[in-house]
Tab-separated table of N, CA and C and ligand atoms in Angstrom:
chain	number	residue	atom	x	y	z
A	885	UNK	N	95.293	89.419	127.032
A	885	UNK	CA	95.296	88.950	125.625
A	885	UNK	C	96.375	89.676	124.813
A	886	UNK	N	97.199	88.932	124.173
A	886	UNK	CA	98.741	89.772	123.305
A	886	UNK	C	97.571	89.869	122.051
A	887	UNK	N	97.910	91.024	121.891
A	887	UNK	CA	97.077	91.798	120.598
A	887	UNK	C	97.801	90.778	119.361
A	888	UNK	N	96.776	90.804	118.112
A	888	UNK	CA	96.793	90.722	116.662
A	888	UNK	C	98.870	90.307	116.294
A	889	UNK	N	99.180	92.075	116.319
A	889	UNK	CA	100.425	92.141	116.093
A	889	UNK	C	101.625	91.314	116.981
A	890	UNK	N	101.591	91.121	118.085
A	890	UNK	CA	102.230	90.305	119.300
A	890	UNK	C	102.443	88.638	119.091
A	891	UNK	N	100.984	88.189	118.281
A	891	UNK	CA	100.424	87.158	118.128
A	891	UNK	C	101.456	86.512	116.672
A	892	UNK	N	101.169	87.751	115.834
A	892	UNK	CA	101.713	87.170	114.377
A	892	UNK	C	103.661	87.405	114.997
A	893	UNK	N	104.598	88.034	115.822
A	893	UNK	CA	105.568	87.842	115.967
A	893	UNK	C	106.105	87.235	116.857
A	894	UNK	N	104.928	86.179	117.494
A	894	UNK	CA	105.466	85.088	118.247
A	894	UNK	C	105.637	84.292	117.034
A	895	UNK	N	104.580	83.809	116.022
A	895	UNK	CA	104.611	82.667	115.378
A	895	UNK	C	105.788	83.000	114.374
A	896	UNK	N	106.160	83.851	113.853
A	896	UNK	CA	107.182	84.319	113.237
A	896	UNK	C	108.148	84.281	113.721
A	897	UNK	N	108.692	84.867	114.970
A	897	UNK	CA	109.850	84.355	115.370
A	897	UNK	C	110.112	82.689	115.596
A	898	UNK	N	109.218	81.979	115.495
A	898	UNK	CA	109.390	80.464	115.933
A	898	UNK	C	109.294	79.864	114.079
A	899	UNK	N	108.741	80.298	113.323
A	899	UNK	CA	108.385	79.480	112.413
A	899	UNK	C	108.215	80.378	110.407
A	900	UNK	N	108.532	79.754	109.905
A	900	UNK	CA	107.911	80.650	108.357
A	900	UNK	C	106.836	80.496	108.380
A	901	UNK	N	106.287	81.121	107.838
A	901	UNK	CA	104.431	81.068	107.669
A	901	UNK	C	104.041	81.801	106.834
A	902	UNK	N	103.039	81.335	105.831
A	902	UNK	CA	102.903	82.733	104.419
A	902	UNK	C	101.461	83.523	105.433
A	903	UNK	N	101.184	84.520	104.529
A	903	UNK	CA	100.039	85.042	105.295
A	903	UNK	C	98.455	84.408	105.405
A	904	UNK	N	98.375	84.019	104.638
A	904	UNK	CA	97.315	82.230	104.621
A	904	UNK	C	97.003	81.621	105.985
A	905	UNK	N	98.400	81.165	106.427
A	905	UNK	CA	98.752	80.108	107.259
A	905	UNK	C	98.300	81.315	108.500
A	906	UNK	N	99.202	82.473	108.725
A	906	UNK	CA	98.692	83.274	109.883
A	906	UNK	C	97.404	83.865	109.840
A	907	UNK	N	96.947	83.993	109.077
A	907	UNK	CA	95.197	84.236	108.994
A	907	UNK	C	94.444	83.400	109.463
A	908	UNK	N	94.980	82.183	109.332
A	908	UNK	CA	94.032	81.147	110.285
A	908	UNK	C	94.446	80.701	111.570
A	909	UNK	N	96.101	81.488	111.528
A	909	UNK	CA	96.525	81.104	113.609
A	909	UNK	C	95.951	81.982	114.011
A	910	UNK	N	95.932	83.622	113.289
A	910	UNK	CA	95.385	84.509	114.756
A	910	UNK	C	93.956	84.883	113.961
A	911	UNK	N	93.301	84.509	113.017
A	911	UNK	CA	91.463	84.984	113.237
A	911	UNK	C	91.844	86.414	112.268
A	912	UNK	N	92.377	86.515	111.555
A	912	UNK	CA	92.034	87.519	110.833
A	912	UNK	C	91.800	87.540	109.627
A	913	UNK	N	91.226	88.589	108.803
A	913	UNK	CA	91.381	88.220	107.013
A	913	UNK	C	92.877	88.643	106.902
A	914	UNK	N	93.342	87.725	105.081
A	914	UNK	CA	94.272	87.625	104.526
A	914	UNK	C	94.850	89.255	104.393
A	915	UNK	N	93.954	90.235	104.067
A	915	UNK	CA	94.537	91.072	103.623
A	915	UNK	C	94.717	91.727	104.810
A	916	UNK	N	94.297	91.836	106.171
A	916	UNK	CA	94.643	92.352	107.105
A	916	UNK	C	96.020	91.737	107.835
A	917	UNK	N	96.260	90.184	107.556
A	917	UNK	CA	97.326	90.079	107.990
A	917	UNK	C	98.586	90.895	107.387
A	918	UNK	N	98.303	91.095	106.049
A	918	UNK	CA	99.326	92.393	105.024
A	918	UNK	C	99.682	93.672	105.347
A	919	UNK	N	98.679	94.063	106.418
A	919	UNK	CA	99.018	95.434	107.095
A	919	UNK	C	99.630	94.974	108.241
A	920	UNK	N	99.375	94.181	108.653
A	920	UNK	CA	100.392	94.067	110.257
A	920	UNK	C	101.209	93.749	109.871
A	921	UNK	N	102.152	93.096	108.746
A	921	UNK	CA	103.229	92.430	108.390
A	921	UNK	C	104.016	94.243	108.202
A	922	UNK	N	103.308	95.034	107.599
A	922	UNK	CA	103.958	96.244	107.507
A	922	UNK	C	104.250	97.361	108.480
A	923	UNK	N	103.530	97.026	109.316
A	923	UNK	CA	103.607	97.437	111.055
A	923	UNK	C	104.529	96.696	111.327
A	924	UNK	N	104.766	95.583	111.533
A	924	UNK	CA	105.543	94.699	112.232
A	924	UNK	C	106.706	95.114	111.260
A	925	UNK	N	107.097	94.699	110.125
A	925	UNK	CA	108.528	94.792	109.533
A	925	UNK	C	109.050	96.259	110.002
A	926	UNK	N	108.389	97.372	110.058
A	926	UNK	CA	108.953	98.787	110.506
A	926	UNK	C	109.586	98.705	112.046
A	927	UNK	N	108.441	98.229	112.679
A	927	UNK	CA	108.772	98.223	114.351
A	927	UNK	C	109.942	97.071	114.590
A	928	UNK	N	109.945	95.822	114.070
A	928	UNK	CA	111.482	94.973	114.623
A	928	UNK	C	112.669	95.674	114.165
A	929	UNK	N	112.101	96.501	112.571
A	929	UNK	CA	113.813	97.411	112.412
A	929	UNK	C	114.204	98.069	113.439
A	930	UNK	N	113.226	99.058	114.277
A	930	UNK	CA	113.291	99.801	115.151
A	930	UNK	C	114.210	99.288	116.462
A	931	UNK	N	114.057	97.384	116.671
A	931	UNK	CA	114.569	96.733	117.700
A	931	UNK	C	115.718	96.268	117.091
A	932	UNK	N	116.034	96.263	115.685
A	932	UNK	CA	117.634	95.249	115.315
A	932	UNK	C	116.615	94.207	114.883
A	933	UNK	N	116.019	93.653	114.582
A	933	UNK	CA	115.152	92.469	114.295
A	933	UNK	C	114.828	92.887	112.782
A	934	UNK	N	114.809	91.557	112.379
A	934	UNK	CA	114.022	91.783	110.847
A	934	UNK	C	113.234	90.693	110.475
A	935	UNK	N	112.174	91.521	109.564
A	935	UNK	CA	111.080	90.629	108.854
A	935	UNK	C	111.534	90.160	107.572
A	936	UNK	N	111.979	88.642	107.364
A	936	UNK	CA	112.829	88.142	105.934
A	936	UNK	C	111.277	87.567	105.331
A	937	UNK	N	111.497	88.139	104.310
A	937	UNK	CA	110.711	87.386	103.037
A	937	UNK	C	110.802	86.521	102.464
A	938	UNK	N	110.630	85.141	102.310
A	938	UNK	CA	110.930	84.260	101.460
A	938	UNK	C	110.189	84.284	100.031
A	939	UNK	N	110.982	84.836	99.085
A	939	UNK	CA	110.055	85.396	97.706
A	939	UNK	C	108.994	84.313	97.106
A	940	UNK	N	108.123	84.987	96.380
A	940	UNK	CA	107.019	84.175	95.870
A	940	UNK	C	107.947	83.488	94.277
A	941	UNK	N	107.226	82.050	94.543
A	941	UNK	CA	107.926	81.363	93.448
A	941	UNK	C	106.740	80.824	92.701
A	942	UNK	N	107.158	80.565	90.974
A	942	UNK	CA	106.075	80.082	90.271
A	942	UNK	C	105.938	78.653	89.935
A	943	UNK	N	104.990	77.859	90.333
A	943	UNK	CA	104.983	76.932	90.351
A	943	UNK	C	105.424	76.080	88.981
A	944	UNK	N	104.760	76.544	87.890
A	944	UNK	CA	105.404	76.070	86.403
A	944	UNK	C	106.138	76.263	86.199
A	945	UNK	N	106.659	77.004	86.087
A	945	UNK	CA	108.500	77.929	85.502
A	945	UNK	C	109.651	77.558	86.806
A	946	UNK	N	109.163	77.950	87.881
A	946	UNK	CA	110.095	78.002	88.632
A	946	UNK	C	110.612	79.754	88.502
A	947	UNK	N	110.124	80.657	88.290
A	947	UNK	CA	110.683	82.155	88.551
A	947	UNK	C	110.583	82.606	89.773
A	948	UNK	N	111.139	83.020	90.521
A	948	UNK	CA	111.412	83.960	91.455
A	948	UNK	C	111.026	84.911	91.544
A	949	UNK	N	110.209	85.265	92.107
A	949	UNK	CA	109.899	86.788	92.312
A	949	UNK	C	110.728	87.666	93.449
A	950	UNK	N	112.153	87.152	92.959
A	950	UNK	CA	112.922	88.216	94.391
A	950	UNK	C	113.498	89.152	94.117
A	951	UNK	N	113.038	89.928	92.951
A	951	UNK	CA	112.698	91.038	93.321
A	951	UNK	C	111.710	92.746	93.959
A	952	UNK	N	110.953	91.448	94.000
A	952	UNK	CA	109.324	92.308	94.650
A	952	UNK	C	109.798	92.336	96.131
A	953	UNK	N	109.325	93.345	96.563
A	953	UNK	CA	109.547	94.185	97.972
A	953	UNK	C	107.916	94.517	98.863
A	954	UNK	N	106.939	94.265	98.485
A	954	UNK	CA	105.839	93.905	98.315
A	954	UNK	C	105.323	92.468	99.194
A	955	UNK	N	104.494	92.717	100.123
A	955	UNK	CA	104.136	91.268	101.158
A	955	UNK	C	103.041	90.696	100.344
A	956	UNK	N	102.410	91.735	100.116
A	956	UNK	CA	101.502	90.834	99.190
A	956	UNK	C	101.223	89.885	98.075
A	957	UNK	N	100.693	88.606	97.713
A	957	UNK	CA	101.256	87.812	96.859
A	957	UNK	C	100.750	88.274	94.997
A	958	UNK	N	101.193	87.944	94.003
A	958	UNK	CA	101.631	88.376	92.779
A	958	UNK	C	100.562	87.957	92.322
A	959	UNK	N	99.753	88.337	91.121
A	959	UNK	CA	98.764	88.042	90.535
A	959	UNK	C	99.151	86.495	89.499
A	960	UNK	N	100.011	87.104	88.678
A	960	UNK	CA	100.708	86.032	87.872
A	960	UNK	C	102.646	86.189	87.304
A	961	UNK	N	102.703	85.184	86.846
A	961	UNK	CA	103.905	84.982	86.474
A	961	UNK	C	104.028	86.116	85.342
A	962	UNK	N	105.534	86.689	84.860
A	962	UNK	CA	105.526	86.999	83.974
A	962	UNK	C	106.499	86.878	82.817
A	963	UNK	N	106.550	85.537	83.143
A	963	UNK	CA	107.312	84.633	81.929
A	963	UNK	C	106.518	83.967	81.491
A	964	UNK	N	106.187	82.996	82.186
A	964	UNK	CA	105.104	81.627	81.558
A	964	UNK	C	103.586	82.490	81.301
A	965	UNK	N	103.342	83.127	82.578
A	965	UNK	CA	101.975	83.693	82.369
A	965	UNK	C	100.898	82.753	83.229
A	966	UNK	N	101.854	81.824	84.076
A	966	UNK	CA	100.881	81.153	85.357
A	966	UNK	C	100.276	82.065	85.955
A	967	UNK	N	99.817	81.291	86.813
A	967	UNK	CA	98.952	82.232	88.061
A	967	UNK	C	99.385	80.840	89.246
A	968	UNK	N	99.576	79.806	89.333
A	968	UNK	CA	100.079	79.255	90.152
A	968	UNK	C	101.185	79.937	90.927
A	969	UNK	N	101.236	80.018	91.975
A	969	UNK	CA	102.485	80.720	92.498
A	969	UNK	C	102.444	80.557	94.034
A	970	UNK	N	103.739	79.692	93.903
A	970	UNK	CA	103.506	79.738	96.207
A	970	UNK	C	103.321	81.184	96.790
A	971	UNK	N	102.776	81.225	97.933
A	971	UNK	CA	102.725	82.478	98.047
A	971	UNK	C	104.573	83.056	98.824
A	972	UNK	N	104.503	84.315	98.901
A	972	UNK	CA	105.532	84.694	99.796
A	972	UNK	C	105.451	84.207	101.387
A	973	UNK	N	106.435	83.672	102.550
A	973	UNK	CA	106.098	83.777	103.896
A	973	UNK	C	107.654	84.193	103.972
A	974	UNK	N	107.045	84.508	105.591
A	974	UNK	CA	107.379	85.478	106.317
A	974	UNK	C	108.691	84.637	107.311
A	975	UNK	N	109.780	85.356	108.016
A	975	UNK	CA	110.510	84.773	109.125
A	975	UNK	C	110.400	85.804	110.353
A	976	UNK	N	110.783	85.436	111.062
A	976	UNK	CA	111.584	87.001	111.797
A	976	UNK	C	113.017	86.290	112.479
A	977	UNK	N	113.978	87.241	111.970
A	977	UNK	CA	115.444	86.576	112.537
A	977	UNK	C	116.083	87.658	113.222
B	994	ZN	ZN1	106.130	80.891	85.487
C-alpha cells in the first residue's frame, strides 16, 4: 500500500487538485491533507521538484490571493469582504 503522502504525489504530479478534491481521492480529513501538502512541498524541493500553488481567487471581486504562501484556504476576501473564494490547488511540476 503507497502511504497517504505517495498517494497525494501521484495525483499531483498527473493533475491540479485543491485539497477538497484530494481528501476524497485518498480518505483523509481536509485539514490533514494541509499537513502532507507541507511534508510533501519540503521533500520534492529536496528532489528538484516543486509543489505550485494555484492562488485562491474571490469569486465576487475577482482578487487574487497571490500573495499568501499559506496551503490553507482564506477565510474571506479583503476587498469586497466575500467569503466565496475558490479554494487554492495544488500541481507538482
Ligand atoms: Zn472579493
Amino acid at each position: 500500500m503507497p502511504t497517504i503522502r505517495q498517494q497525494i504525489i501521484e495525483l499531483l504530479a498527473d493533475r491540479q487538485m485543491d485539497a477538497r478534491e484530494l481528501s476524497g481521492a485518498v480518505g483523509v480529513k481536509e485539514k490533514e491533507v494541509y499537513e502532507h501538502l507541507a511534508h510533501i512541498a519540503r521533500s520534492l524541493a529536496a528532489r528538484g521538484n516543486k509543489l505550485t500553488i494555484r492562488a485562491s481567487e474571490c469569486l465576487k471581486c475577482g482578487y487574487v490571493f497571490k500573495d499568501r504562501r499559506r496551503f490553507t484556504r482564506p477565510g474571506r476576501c479583503p476587498r469586497c469582504r466575500e467569503s466565496h473564494l475558490i479554494n487554492p490547488s495544488f500541481k507538482i511540476t
